């Protein structure tokens, strides 16, 4: 579907780009009914990740050994094991052929260790990114012949290396390919091809990385009768996170085990790498540390020189050797960052000086001798920042050639865009989000034109910005952070949750960090304050004006340690463009003023300019006291029933049904929403104490038994339990009604006492009282869903068709 680019920055985001990861209301409500102790927020997170029933949730939150599958379910695994065992029995030399990224480095080190432990005569070959390129290398085949290797075993590559495999077979080599990349048709013909992506492979989980497949090979080689290679799981965890494969099912279990081992690793290379990355203390290592501090240092070797340094580090025998190699990798990573920043600055200067370079709908930039090892990272950062497909190209004028790398947000299929420009390239390949290519340098301008046209034709709406739910500032607590930790490790298919923090005031702002790189904000809402940080956004300080409006911010919640004490951390990843920035916020039948900081003047203006307008609130006396000049212009939701021209919603209704009844009765032509997150949260705080659950009921039952109900008058018992459990009297009464319905409690006729009963077999969750409470909980959730999040007018239009925004005229 063609569409306008929907341009955005990394920090200021158009509201139309925001998408909730969980849009299945019924599935969320069903999961909350099935697991009543789940908060609506956690239920949203789980459903958004595809876990819609209690069993699936249990397996996700507490993965166990049953997540592992037999390695022999992988096609050709039996052949690979037989070939390796025969080769080891015959004393033949084995060459492991790896790859130059973190996954290939870890897989190589894993098999070097694992096969050596089994007595194999083994060595390895890592191709040079620039001299040999990706895939099985002819140089490795030649080395096998010259140095007497008889079996060539690939890891993390080889599935599309038809020529190289054929050359190895002609030279009399045994060839085993283990890989996880897509397998072309026709498939190559090694002696064994172990790859879950094979079209004829029936392995239950397709998301293994190259190191994961190598680990399965070791499992099969060792067999159930021997100790399994769990000591190598730290390498599996490192590679699985670094290669951005789905952190679900089997991968989730392997990574959980591997991160535990990584936190207490005895491997000198990993210890040194953690130290070089700035790890200050012993203890658990999380996926963030792996993905953003450890993996980039291993990847840096393959990007800037030769990846064998990474293998040498992982297999280092002494701490001294490990520290030297880790220091070298750290230096390469710093060089990589400088190189990447240099290219990024050049491109940004062009984009700012000539906005057409991105306003056309795609970014295509090239430069002389830009380092091929970092242009992919640069393209990724630009694609994320601008929400546009991006090609970054290194040009060699002397040779007249160019080599590029591309990245794209999910609204444009990059591979199809490249395919539409196929005649321009000497060679190209990739998938919907990333790709690579080479071409003659004199075709670069043509590439810019044709790629931009292809991207605009393929674009499916604006680049989406995914969020997991909406929050008020009071909900950002240690309890929330602890709950989010249960969903770790985060990564592909289980991204770290991003929330919409709604209606907060920015009290102060300042640039912090080296060269003012980061933006620090002091936020406030309903008397609650919280400091937040927006990394790498120091230059965006002018995008926030705390005096003009309240803000909706995209954020991530966590904890960190400051001066030895835990504290909440709030990272701002984006700001939703304020309504005033569009100039359209007063047009249409629904006017969204939820974040206005001038509510008094807004109310006076709307009522003053519209004599037939009515302001709706829940407490007329309170509203009249606050606005004495407008005291005759207020009504409650329940009292209003006559037709009205314009309604100003000053406070939220008690429920969605109350709002529906009111609006359907008076059918206003326009609605102005003048309350926001602060008022919704206040309503939630008044409702929450009445929303008891199973744990409350268990506590009340314990009190009932301890206080001997057959000897205590009912009213006295209710008051005592309410005071002890800090529950409203109505909640205690509802819980008692539920126990009476289950038969666990009996009410003898003509007595003012209760007695314990034998029970009827009816479950607490089946009682009328329990179901009524759940319905109140779900009704409040429906109300919050309607009034939280961007694009309020569209949601109102769906629920009240006569208030739907007018469709633009077709030209």
Short mmCIF file of C-alpha atoms in Angstrom, two decimals, residues 24 114 151 226 269 436 454 474 549 627:
data_model
loop_
_atom_site.label_atom_id
_atom_site.label_comp_id
_atom_site.label_asym_id
_atom_site.label_seq_id
_atom_site.Cartn_x
_atom_site.Cartn_y
_atom_site.Cartn_z
CA UNK A 24 -7.00 -7.78 21.61
CA UNK A 114 33.25 -29.34 22.96
CA UNK A 151 36.24 -33.09 7.57
CA UNK A 226 27.32 -38.66 28.97
CA UNK A 269 37.98 -14.40 28.36
CA UNK A 436 23.37 -5.67 1.51
CA UNK A 454 10.12 1.79 -4.64
CA UNK A 474 2.12 6.93 40.50
CA UNK A 549 1.53 21.64 28.00
CA UNK A 627 -15.99 27.88 38.88
#
